[in-house]
Amino acid sequence: MTDASLVVTDLRVEFSGFVAVGGVSFDAHLGEVRFLIGPNGAGKTTCIDAITGLSRATGSARLGGRELLGRPVHKIVRFGVGRTFQTASVFDELSVLQNLDIAAGRHRPAASLLRTRRGVDASIEQALEETGLAGELATPAGILSHGQKQWLEIAMLLVQDARVLLLDEPVAGMSQDERTATGGLLQRVAAKRIVLVVEHDMDFMRRFATRVTVLHQGKVLSDGTVAEVQADPKVQEVYLGTAGAATTAAMSVVPEAAGTPQRKED
Amino acid sequence: MTKLKPRLSLIGIGVFAVLLLVVAPLVLTDHWLSNLGKYCCWAIAAVGIGLAWGRGGMLVMGQGVFFALGAYSMAMHLTLETAGAGVPGFMVLYDPLAPLPAFWEPFRSAAFTLLAIVLLPVIVAGLLGYALFKRRVKGAYFAILSQALAVALATLISSTIRETGGDTGLSDFKYFFGFVLEDPANRVMVYLIAAALLVVCLLVVWQLYRSRFGELLVATRDAEERVRFLGYDPATVKLVAFVLAALMASIGGAMFVPIVGIITPAEIGAAASILMIAGVAFGGRASLFGPALGAMAVGWGQSSLGSAWPEGWTYIVGLLFIVVILFLPKGLSSLLPRFTAARRSPGEQPAAGTAAPELEAVQS
């Protein structure tokens, strides 16, 4: 199990004295859509920044037994860690195909960079199919809709053949239909890759999470299935403060209202 | 359409090559041919700037440094060739017994000189670029730093009159690798070499722009962090473009010397470096032909308007720069797609068209 898992142990990130993440441990495995949630400032994005080498951190983050911390960003990527950002960052002036082609490039020999692209890689076609972007091959990424840009980013991670997908608020700003499509996509992707989603959209989390880790002020507050986490009084307190029972009830009612079956436990 | 466009650009380069290599020598007087050769040298440097700045996003404000590496390598060789076995005249002027400085000695060899023109900029730009890009120096800091280097080098040359000729520069070259420079036929040959090198540089960037590297370079320019998260090291991508640009500047500088017959610190300092940038911005920094044609147009303006009305020319360049930046941030070459879109003519024109209108201006 640990062979292909992402195992984070006692992760700490400090910004000149301020402890943004103070000893967080969690793991993520194949076959599950793992959510990292928490109020603003809980350290969710900082955790991802640390794992991907963007922020200096202590502790350990291992992928398949290999230590990631302390390596430069592009080396960590080459170990198979891919991420997206809160604001979709695709190359606006390049077409969808060119975007994906660059993402696929790290598996090619350097000399091939000097040649012109001929045809479309099989991995790119597959990713286009998977993300529903097949019709947008020649479209400049800059004029895609917001949702399509996020999908393009996910497609780039697929083409890049990332073993771990770290997604930072992938459904922010999406319509309900787009959210549902994205959730389905993530569940399909999770069969072969580790998927870790940072989100504070509770509804989306309830519908698609397999396991959830709740962060609060840089520490793990709770960990478990959606039902377990929702039932945790500590979580209720953080999210609802003293607002009391009425909102607690509202929080647990939504899954039924949305009409989605509870995810099976693993 | 995407397949068609590179072909059109290639046809454009072909037309440009015919104009420069066949038509110009037949039509132009010696004087203007030599001027056109000078513009070609600036254009070679400009093609590199287009690569580094237009496609790579590195505002290289100190290309004069690399222009100087090529120019002074060539000038030292030509000076020694002219001096024969002795010591260059200007050195004896200050001290009749002056020995030849040690760093001059290897430039007696033609092979060493040619190697130096190619390798010096590659080494200097490689080390400099590696140090800067790995430390993620970019934007204004990079621009200021490169500009400062040009100023520093110009000052260094000015202050070492005994070793480098100082502000008077190096001049009065009689031979170019054995060819007598006074002979008009040889001067045409030197022009043809410069023009051919310009065409080669255009072909190199044409292939680069349509290659995967070209796409990666644009991606790095627009979203460096994102490229890093795709597993590339953006520093390496930028380094390749920067080194190529330096090499082109050096080649331009090297050909400048036999064509113009003199090289001084004024040709490589801050003002000269900025004029190179101005030409590129004017023509369209990210386009294939824009940098070269822009640099040639500015060069032509400088030698015709600049000599007829020196005090006004500076203002004209300044005004032109402001107008282009304000209304055509992508340079004159961005007019062409609009023009063709308005006319809705079938694709044949664009690439050839880019070459023609401004070249007429250059030659008139």
XYZ file of C-alpha atoms in Angstrom:
630
model
C 0.000 0.000 0.000
C 2.666 2.535 0.974
C 4.538 1.797 -2.211
C 2.324 3.970 -4.303
C 1.043 6.274 -1.572
C 1.750 9.843 -0.666
C 2.710 9.905 3.014
C 3.117 13.234 4.754
C 4.556 13.117 8.272
C 4.888 15.965 10.738
C 5.005 18.637 8.022
C 5.963 22.067 9.316
C 6.131 25.353 7.431
C 7.194 28.586 9.062
C 7.218 32.043 7.518
C 9.680 34.116 9.541
C 8.344 33.009 12.874
C 4.715 32.508 11.872
C 3.796 28.844 11.900
C 1.571 28.287 8.875
C 1.611 24.512 9.116
C 2.569 23.009 12.435
C 3.090 19.291 12.273
C 0.562 17.945 9.801
C 0.445 14.248 8.966
C -1.804 12.566 6.440
C -1.583 10.104 3.618
C -3.307 9.650 0.288
C -3.720 6.460 -1.678
C -4.749 5.155 -5.040
C -8.447 4.704 -5.542
C -9.626 7.466 -3.240
C -10.439 11.115 -3.760
C -8.826 12.678 -0.744
C -9.987 16.124 0.345
C -8.074 18.616 2.412
C -10.491 21.135 3.875
C -10.449 23.839 6.483
C -11.293 27.488 7.037
C -9.244 30.241 5.407
C -5.714 30.322 6.742
C -5.820 26.718 7.900
C -2.718 25.925 5.870
C -4.251 23.810 3.099
C -2.535 25.486 0.190
C 0.666 25.833 2.191
C 0.708 22.043 2.617
C 0.576 21.643 -1.160
C 3.209 24.348 -1.616
C 5.478 22.451 0.763
C 4.962 19.097 -0.940
C 5.694 20.593 -4.361
C 8.794 22.422 -3.209
C 7.398 25.937 -3.447
C 7.709 26.569 0.294
C 10.536 25.394 2.501
C 9.319 22.830 5.016
C 10.560 20.366 7.590
C 9.177 16.940 8.311
C 8.674 14.463 5.544
C 6.619 14.004 2.411
C 7.249 10.704 0.693
C 5.902 9.426 -2.573
C 6.378 5.692 -2.969
C 9.068 5.841 -0.295
C 10.973 8.665 -2.000
C 11.496 11.871 -0.026
C 10.216 14.979 -1.802
C 11.081 17.765 0.622
C 14.229 19.748 -0.018
C 14.304 19.169 -3.770
C 13.779 21.825 -6.454
C 10.290 22.132 -7.907
C 11.025 20.649 -11.325
C 12.742 17.607 -9.783
C 9.719 16.904 -7.589
C 7.545 17.142 -10.683
C 9.736 14.551 -12.385
C 9.031 12.163 -9.487
C 5.403 12.326 -10.554
C 3.887 15.104 -8.468
C 1.614 17.439 -10.401
C -0.444 20.350 -9.167
C -2.882 23.031 -10.215
C -3.312 26.500 -8.811
C -6.265 28.428 -7.436
C -6.334 30.596 -10.497
C -6.160 28.506 -13.627
C -2.706 28.988 -15.076
C -2.594 27.766 -18.626
C -0.560 29.325 -21.399
C -3.095 31.753 -22.814
C -1.340 32.438 -26.108
C -0.892 28.771 -26.958
C -3.569 26.426 -28.223
C -5.018 23.597 -26.166
C -2.892 21.157 -28.138
C 0.279 23.192 -27.585
C -0.449 23.408 -23.871
C -0.826 19.660 -23.649
C 2.162 19.047 -25.865
C 4.393 21.038 -23.527
C 3.010 19.076 -20.588
C 3.878 15.836 -22.375
C 7.341 17.101 -23.207
C 9.235 16.000 -20.127
C 9.089 12.409 -21.302
C 10.771 13.280 -24.577
C 14.479 13.513 -25.290
C 15.797 17.077 -25.255
C 16.765 17.019 -28.934
C 13.144 16.511 -29.956
C 12.490 20.050 -28.726
C 14.172 21.363 -31.850
C 11.747 19.578 -34.116
C 8.270 20.562 -35.079
C 5.334 18.618 -33.718
C 3.827 16.136 -36.124
C 0.506 14.611 -35.154
C -0.967 14.268 -31.702
C 0.442 11.966 -29.022
C -1.814 9.116 -27.930
C -1.611 10.300 -24.324
C -2.850 13.728 -25.394
C -5.809 12.302 -27.299
C -6.704 10.230 -24.277
C -6.546 13.211 -21.931
C -8.639 15.292 -24.321
C -11.244 12.555 -24.396
C -11.186 12.187 -20.632
C -11.688 15.898 -19.968
C -14.146 16.560 -22.775
C -11.883 19.028 -24.538
C -11.508 17.046 -27.757
C -13.404 19.697 -29.722
C -11.129 22.513 -28.561
C -7.832 21.205 -29.905
C -6.875 24.341 -31.817
C -8.549 26.865 -29.509
C -6.166 29.322 -27.830
C -6.261 28.473 -24.128
C -6.863 32.137 -23.297
C -10.393 32.098 -24.717
C -11.555 28.885 -23.048
C -14.260 29.206 -20.399
C -13.156 29.212 -16.795
C -14.261 25.619 -16.289
C -12.539 24.465 -19.464
C -9.293 26.048 -18.307
C -9.434 24.053 -15.097
C -10.076 20.899 -17.114
C -7.194 21.735 -19.383
C -5.001 21.964 -16.310
C -6.160 18.560 -15.172
C -5.616 17.221 -18.688
C -2.069 18.589 -18.559
C -1.471 16.639 -15.344
C -2.778 13.488 -17.022
C -0.550 13.965 -20.056
C 2.352 14.708 -17.767
C 1.566 11.289 -16.281
C 1.586 12.607 -12.725
C 1.190 9.896 -10.110
C -0.150 12.433 -7.632
C -2.585 15.194 -8.577
C -2.674 18.042 -6.075
C -5.615 20.228 -7.026
C -6.065 23.621 -5.412
C -9.748 24.566 -5.455
C -10.478 22.993 -8.829
C -14.179 23.892 -8.858
C -13.987 27.488 -7.635
C -16.109 29.637 -9.904
C -17.657 26.678 -11.753
C -21.347 26.179 -12.449
C -23.198 23.303 -10.809
C -23.031 21.166 -13.955
C -19.330 21.810 -14.338
C -18.778 20.841 -10.712
C -20.580 17.564 -11.210
C -18.549 16.844 -14.339
C -15.315 17.691 -12.537
C -16.230 15.455 -9.593
C -16.920 12.557 -11.937
C -13.636 13.193 -13.719
C -11.720 13.149 -10.441
C -13.327 9.877 -9.396
C -12.348 8.279 -12.706
C -8.830 9.638 -12.490
C -8.457 8.395 -8.909
C -8.543 4.785 -10.054
C -5.007 5.078 -11.378
C -3.590 8.114 -9.617
C -3.556 9.662 -6.185
C -5.929 12.622 -6.093
C -5.715 15.214 -3.344
C -8.128 18.136 -3.513
C -7.922 21.348 -1.515
C -11.396 22.801 -1.338
C -13.650 24.817 0.819
C -16.792 24.091 -1.101
C -18.519 21.811 1.401
C -21.179 20.595 -0.957
C -18.631 19.476 -3.540
C -16.631 17.784 -0.776
C -19.654 15.877 0.494
C -20.546 14.629 -2.938
C -17.184 13.432 -4.099
C -14.803 12.900 -1.202
C -13.718 9.417 -0.239
C -11.705 10.596 2.721
C -11.358 13.996 4.283
C -8.654 15.656 6.354
C -9.752 18.796 8.167
C -7.069 21.353 8.920
C -7.421 24.154 11.400
C -4.746 26.713 12.235
C -2.017 24.587 10.736
C -2.931 21.352 12.475
C -5.019 18.300 11.638
C -8.341 18.646 13.367
C -10.048 15.557 12.113
C -9.586 12.776 9.608
C -11.972 10.198 8.208
C -14.888 9.661 5.895
C -17.293 12.460 5.157
C -19.774 11.107 7.700
C -17.142 10.707 10.391
C -15.787 14.175 9.885
C -19.221 15.719 9.881
C -20.066 13.999 13.109
C -16.899 15.223 14.793
C -17.828 17.862 17.388
C -14.445 19.596 16.975
C -15.162 20.139 13.286
C -18.606 21.456 14.011
C -17.164 23.894 16.479
C -14.545 25.238 14.094
C -16.922 25.579 11.187
C -19.954 26.768 13.056
C -18.461 28.353 16.103
C -21.172 28.927 18.669
C -23.860 29.288 16.048
C -25.334 26.104 17.369
C -27.606 23.365 16.329
C -29.588 25.038 13.582
C -26.619 25.337 11.231
C -25.283 21.944 12.254
C -28.533 20.494 11.076
C -28.345 22.469 7.866
C -24.880 21.126 7.207
C -25.960 17.512 7.468
C -29.157 18.024 5.528
C -27.484 19.122 2.324
C -26.238 15.682 1.186
C -29.768 14.373 1.106
C -30.964 17.485 -0.662
C -28.293 17.067 -3.286
C -29.515 13.523 -3.704
C -26.109 11.905 -3.913
C -25.452 8.537 -2.311
C -22.897 8.442 0.458
C -19.480 7.352 -0.721
C -18.573 3.904 0.379
C -15.973 3.709 3.091
C -12.605 2.242 2.347
C -3.810 27.497 -41.713
C -1.354 26.523 -38.987
C 0.484 24.393 -41.510
C 0.402 27.099 -44.120
C 1.839 29.909 -42.054
C 5.381 28.569 -41.520
C 5.607 27.923 -45.263
C 4.636 31.515 -45.973
C 7.297 32.700 -43.556
C 9.831 30.545 -45.357
C 8.793 32.088 -48.675
C 9.169 35.468 -46.997
C 12.713 34.644 -45.947
C 13.399 33.522 -49.521
C 12.129 36.796 -50.964
C 14.107 38.720 -48.368
C 17.238 36.731 -49.251
C 16.833 37.443 -52.968
C 16.341 41.161 -52.288
C 19.420 41.339 -50.066
C 21.760 39.012 -51.921
C 20.812 39.559 -55.557
C 18.803 42.741 -56.060
C 20.564 45.056 -53.607
C 24.127 44.571 -55.004
C 22.812 45.237 -58.522
C 20.765 48.292 -57.660
C 22.586 50.111 -54.888
C 25.658 52.320 -55.037
C 28.773 51.328 -53.085
C 27.927 53.840 -50.418
C 24.396 52.555 -49.845
C 25.400 48.939 -50.127
C 27.878 49.450 -47.324
C 25.149 51.205 -45.332
C 22.788 48.313 -45.959
C 25.527 45.993 -44.739
C 25.710 47.986 -41.530
C 21.945 47.671 -41.083
C 22.264 43.928 -41.660
C 24.709 43.730 -38.749
C 22.273 45.521 -36.444
C 19.511 43.322 -37.813
C 21.475 40.171 -36.919
C 21.723 41.392 -33.316
C 18.042 42.373 -33.489
C 16.965 38.883 -34.546
C 18.611 37.632 -31.352
C 16.870 40.304 -29.296
C 13.568 39.236 -30.827
C 14.281 35.688 -29.689
C 15.337 36.612 -26.148
C 12.919 39.477 -25.553
C 10.009 38.939 -27.923
C 9.656 35.209 -27.394
C 11.598 34.713 -24.168
C 10.500 37.799 -22.233
C 14.047 38.768 -21.247
C 14.501 42.487 -21.811
C 18.116 42.363 -22.971
C 19.123 46.008 -22.718
C 22.823 45.326 -22.887
C 23.300 43.445 -26.141
C 26.071 45.943 -26.837
C 28.259 43.790 -24.595
C 27.998 40.798 -26.898
C 28.102 43.012 -29.984
C 31.396 44.288 -28.554
C 32.801 40.807 -27.955
C 32.406 39.984 -31.624
C 33.339 43.439 -32.859
C 36.515 43.818 -30.819
C 37.628 40.247 -31.514
C 37.335 40.993 -35.209
C 38.830 44.484 -34.886
C 41.858 43.198 -32.981
C 42.507 40.602 -35.649
C 42.110 43.095 -38.485
C 44.315 45.624 -36.680
C 47.054 43.022 -36.248
C 46.645 41.911 -39.847
C 47.105 45.525 -40.928
C 50.096 46.013 -38.613
C 51.807 42.924 -39.969
C 54.480 41.526 -37.662
C 54.705 44.725 -35.626
C 52.651 46.465 -32.994
C 49.481 48.398 -33.942
C 50.150 52.057 -34.716
C 48.024 53.567 -31.970
C 49.982 51.693 -29.304
C 53.323 53.010 -30.528
C 51.840 56.487 -30.420
C 51.958 56.565 -26.634
C 55.077 54.525 -26.085
C 57.320 53.631 -29.026
C 58.605 50.574 -27.194
C 55.190 49.349 -26.039
C 54.895 45.585 -26.183
C 51.738 43.995 -27.551
C 49.384 43.269 -24.611
C 49.191 39.535 -23.926
C 45.463 39.272 -24.688
C 46.069 40.632 -28.197
C 48.578 37.976 -29.149
C 46.194 35.055 -29.908
C 44.126 37.300 -32.180
C 46.914 37.128 -34.757
C 45.424 33.764 -35.645
C 42.422 33.899 -37.950
C 41.105 30.606 -36.619
C 41.356 31.798 -33.015
C 39.523 34.998 -33.924
C 36.645 33.145 -35.562
C 36.434 30.790 -32.589
C 36.489 33.721 -30.189
C 33.637 35.433 -32.048
C 31.531 32.322 -31.520
C 32.749 31.057 -28.157
C 33.299 34.266 -26.171
C 29.618 35.313 -26.202
C 28.519 31.730 -25.567
C 30.766 31.461 -22.513
C 30.023 34.925 -21.137
C 26.272 34.710 -21.747
C 26.251 31.142 -20.477
C 27.877 32.001 -17.153
C 25.964 35.232 -16.740
C 22.636 33.713 -17.714
C 23.163 30.677 -15.517
C 23.892 32.839 -12.490
C 20.946 35.163 -13.148
C 18.245 32.721 -14.227
C 19.007 30.133 -11.551
C 18.575 32.914 -8.997
C 15.361 33.873 -10.766
C 16.506 37.389 -11.572
C 14.025 38.783 -14.080
C 12.004 41.746 -15.247
C 13.358 45.189 -14.531
C 16.243 43.841 -12.447
C 17.485 41.779 -15.357
C 17.093 44.726 -17.742
C 18.959 47.118 -15.454
C 21.724 44.622 -14.840
C 22.284 43.947 -18.533
C 22.238 47.666 -19.264
C 24.758 48.317 -16.504
C 27.088 45.740 -18.029
C 27.030 47.571 -21.357
C 27.850 50.841 -19.617
C 30.632 49.193 -17.633
C 32.216 47.603 -20.688
C 32.040 50.842 -22.685
C 33.663 52.694 -19.773
C 36.354 50.054 -19.458
C 37.206 50.326 -23.134
C 37.196 54.139 -22.979
C 39.602 54.125 -20.070
C 42.109 51.702 -21.559
C 43.247 53.725 -24.527
C 46.673 52.078 -24.688
C 45.265 48.545 -24.865
C 41.990 49.006 -26.742
C 42.212 52.332 -28.493
C 39.834 53.966 -25.993
C 37.222 56.380 -27.302
C 38.972 56.661 -30.671
C 38.332 52.981 -31.132
C 40.011 50.675 -33.598
C 39.987 51.625 -37.261
C 41.969 51.830 -40.529
C 41.758 48.160 -41.336
C 43.415 47.307 -44.641
C 42.806 43.588 -44.878
C 39.970 41.201 -44.128
C 41.424 37.689 -43.799
C 43.792 38.418 -46.645
C 41.381 40.393 -48.827
C 42.179 44.032 -49.474
C 39.298 46.062 -48.080
C 39.839 48.969 -50.491
C 38.844 46.767 -53.405
C 35.115 47.360 -54.142
C 34.642 43.705 -55.119
C 35.916 42.621 -51.723
C 33.641 45.098 -50.015
C 30.685 43.597 -51.880
C 31.846 40.194 -50.684
C 31.946 41.391 -47.051
C 28.442 42.805 -47.496
C 27.241 39.510 -48.949
C 28.655 37.605 -45.983
C 26.788 39.869 -43.555
C 23.557 39.627 -45.539
C 23.876 35.854 -45.807
C 24.486 35.571 -42.062
C 21.323 37.606 -41.468
C 19.347 35.207 -43.641
C 20.861 32.257 -41.769
C 19.892 33.802 -38.427
C 16.337 34.294 -39.703
C 16.231 30.651 -40.763
C 17.474 29.559 -37.343
C 14.778 31.483 -35.467
C 12.173 30.414 -38.033
C 12.868 26.788 -37.185
C 13.075 27.565 -33.460
C 9.740 29.399 -33.452
C 7.926 26.518 -35.095
C 9.648 23.892 -32.983
C 8.524 22.619 -29.611
C 11.260 24.718 -28.077
C 9.612 27.863 -29.469
C 6.336 26.917 -27.836
C 8.111 26.149 -24.584
C 9.899 29.495 -24.709
C 6.629 31.399 -25.123
C 5.132 29.317 -22.315
C 8.081 30.209 -20.096
C 7.686 33.878 -20.966
C 3.984 33.893 -20.080
C 3.939 31.616 -17.022
C 7.348 30.656 -15.738
C 6.036 28.985 -12.576
C 3.633 26.838 -14.535
C 6.459 25.597 -16.732
C 8.395 24.666 -13.629
C 5.410 22.622 -12.475
C 5.461 20.720 -15.730
C 8.895 19.413 -14.853
C 11.050 21.795 -16.892
C 13.666 24.084 -15.458
C 12.750 27.513 -16.881
C 16.307 28.703 -16.244
C 17.587 26.259 -18.869
C 14.954 27.273 -21.406
C 15.790 30.960 -20.971
C 19.508 30.276 -20.970
C 19.347 28.679 -24.423
C 17.532 31.695 -25.876
C 19.814 34.160 -24.100
C 22.994 32.458 -25.300
C 21.699 32.304 -28.877
C 20.834 35.996 -28.739
C 24.329 36.777 -27.452
C 25.878 34.719 -30.235
C 23.870 36.592 -32.862
C 24.852 39.943 -31.364
C 28.485 38.881 -31.480
C 28.226 37.822 -35.122
C 26.565 41.141 -35.941
C 29.364 42.970 -34.159
C 32.047 40.970 -35.942
C 30.667 41.816 -39.401
C 30.089 45.436 -38.398
C 33.842 46.006 -38.153
C 34.991 45.278 -41.744
C 31.876 46.929 -43.200
C 31.979 50.167 -41.214
C 35.738 50.232 -40.779
C 35.723 51.443 -37.195
C 34.522 50.287 -33.811
C 34.322 52.576 -30.777
C 32.786 52.295 -27.318
C 29.932 54.514 -28.529
C 28.785 51.677 -30.820
C 28.410 49.221 -27.955
C 27.409 51.342 -24.938
C 24.060 52.092 -23.356
C 22.744 54.326 -26.151
C 23.681 51.842 -28.867
C 22.141 48.973 -26.889
C 18.904 50.893 -26.475
C 18.810 51.775 -30.170
C 18.999 48.052 -30.944
C 16.037 47.448 -28.609
C 14.167 50.387 -30.167
C 14.422 48.883 -33.624
C 13.107 45.567 -32.367
C 10.166 47.185 -30.565
C 9.434 49.256 -33.644
C 9.309 46.286 -35.989
C 7.508 43.922 -33.630
C 9.521 42.001 -31.103
C 7.681 38.678 -31.195
C 7.371 38.385 -34.950
C 9.831 36.710 -37.287
C 10.678 39.663 -39.536
C 9.779 42.510 -37.191
C 13.076 42.764 -35.282
C 15.286 42.592 -38.376
C 13.228 45.049 -40.444
C 12.746 47.366 -37.474
C 16.469 47.481 -36.803
C 17.169 48.132 -40.488
C 14.578 50.912 -40.595
C 16.044 52.600 -37.522
C 19.517 52.195 -38.993
C 18.397 53.756 -42.238
C 16.752 56.614 -40.363
C 19.912 57.199 -38.445
C 22.160 57.462 -41.485
C 19.810 59.489 -43.703
C 17.757 61.672 -41.364
C 20.403 61.470 -38.665
C 23.070 63.002 -40.854
C 20.765 65.533 -42.535
C 19.182 66.729 -39.321
C 21.154 65.368 -36.370
C 19.451 67.341 -33.618
C 15.994 66.409 -34.875
C 16.675 62.727 -35.385
C 16.879 61.977 -31.651
C 13.442 63.501 -31.181
C 12.032 61.574 -34.108
C 13.291 58.273 -32.691
C 11.876 59.171 -29.283
C 8.516 60.161 -30.756
C 8.379 57.075 -32.927
C 9.100 54.914 -29.922
C 6.300 56.513 -27.902
C 3.784 56.221 -30.737
C 4.610 52.577 -31.384
C 4.489 51.622 -27.688
C 1.198 53.487 -27.221
C -0.686 52.406 -30.312
C 1.128 49.344 -31.598
C 2.599 47.549 -28.601
C 3.376 44.577 -30.821
C 5.182 46.741 -33.347
C 4.569 47.525 -36.998
C 4.341 43.847 -37.912
C 1.041 43.671 -36.003
C -0.447 45.992 -38.632
C -0.169 43.354 -41.293
C -2.702 40.806 -39.982
C -5.188 43.649 -39.535
C -4.482 44.853 -43.031
C -4.927 41.437 -44.610
C -7.990 40.749 -42.482
C -9.515 43.959 -43.757
C -8.755 43.053 -47.350
C -9.711 39.396 -46.881
C -7.199 38.440 -49.489
C -6.266 34.777 -49.731
C -3.148 33.989 -47.732
C -0.395 34.481 -50.333
C 0.578 37.997 -49.323
C 1.442 38.203 -45.631
C 4.977 36.845 -45.344
C 6.229 38.355 -48.561
C 4.400 41.554 -47.742
C 6.215 41.859 -44.437
C 9.501 41.924 -46.220
C 8.629 44.249 -49.039
C 7.227 47.585 -47.797
C 9.898 48.312 -45.244
C 12.738 47.087 -47.359
C 11.785 49.651 -49.948
C 12.052 52.236 -47.244
C 15.453 50.928 -46.317
C 16.804 51.049 -49.824
C 15.357 54.317 -51.036
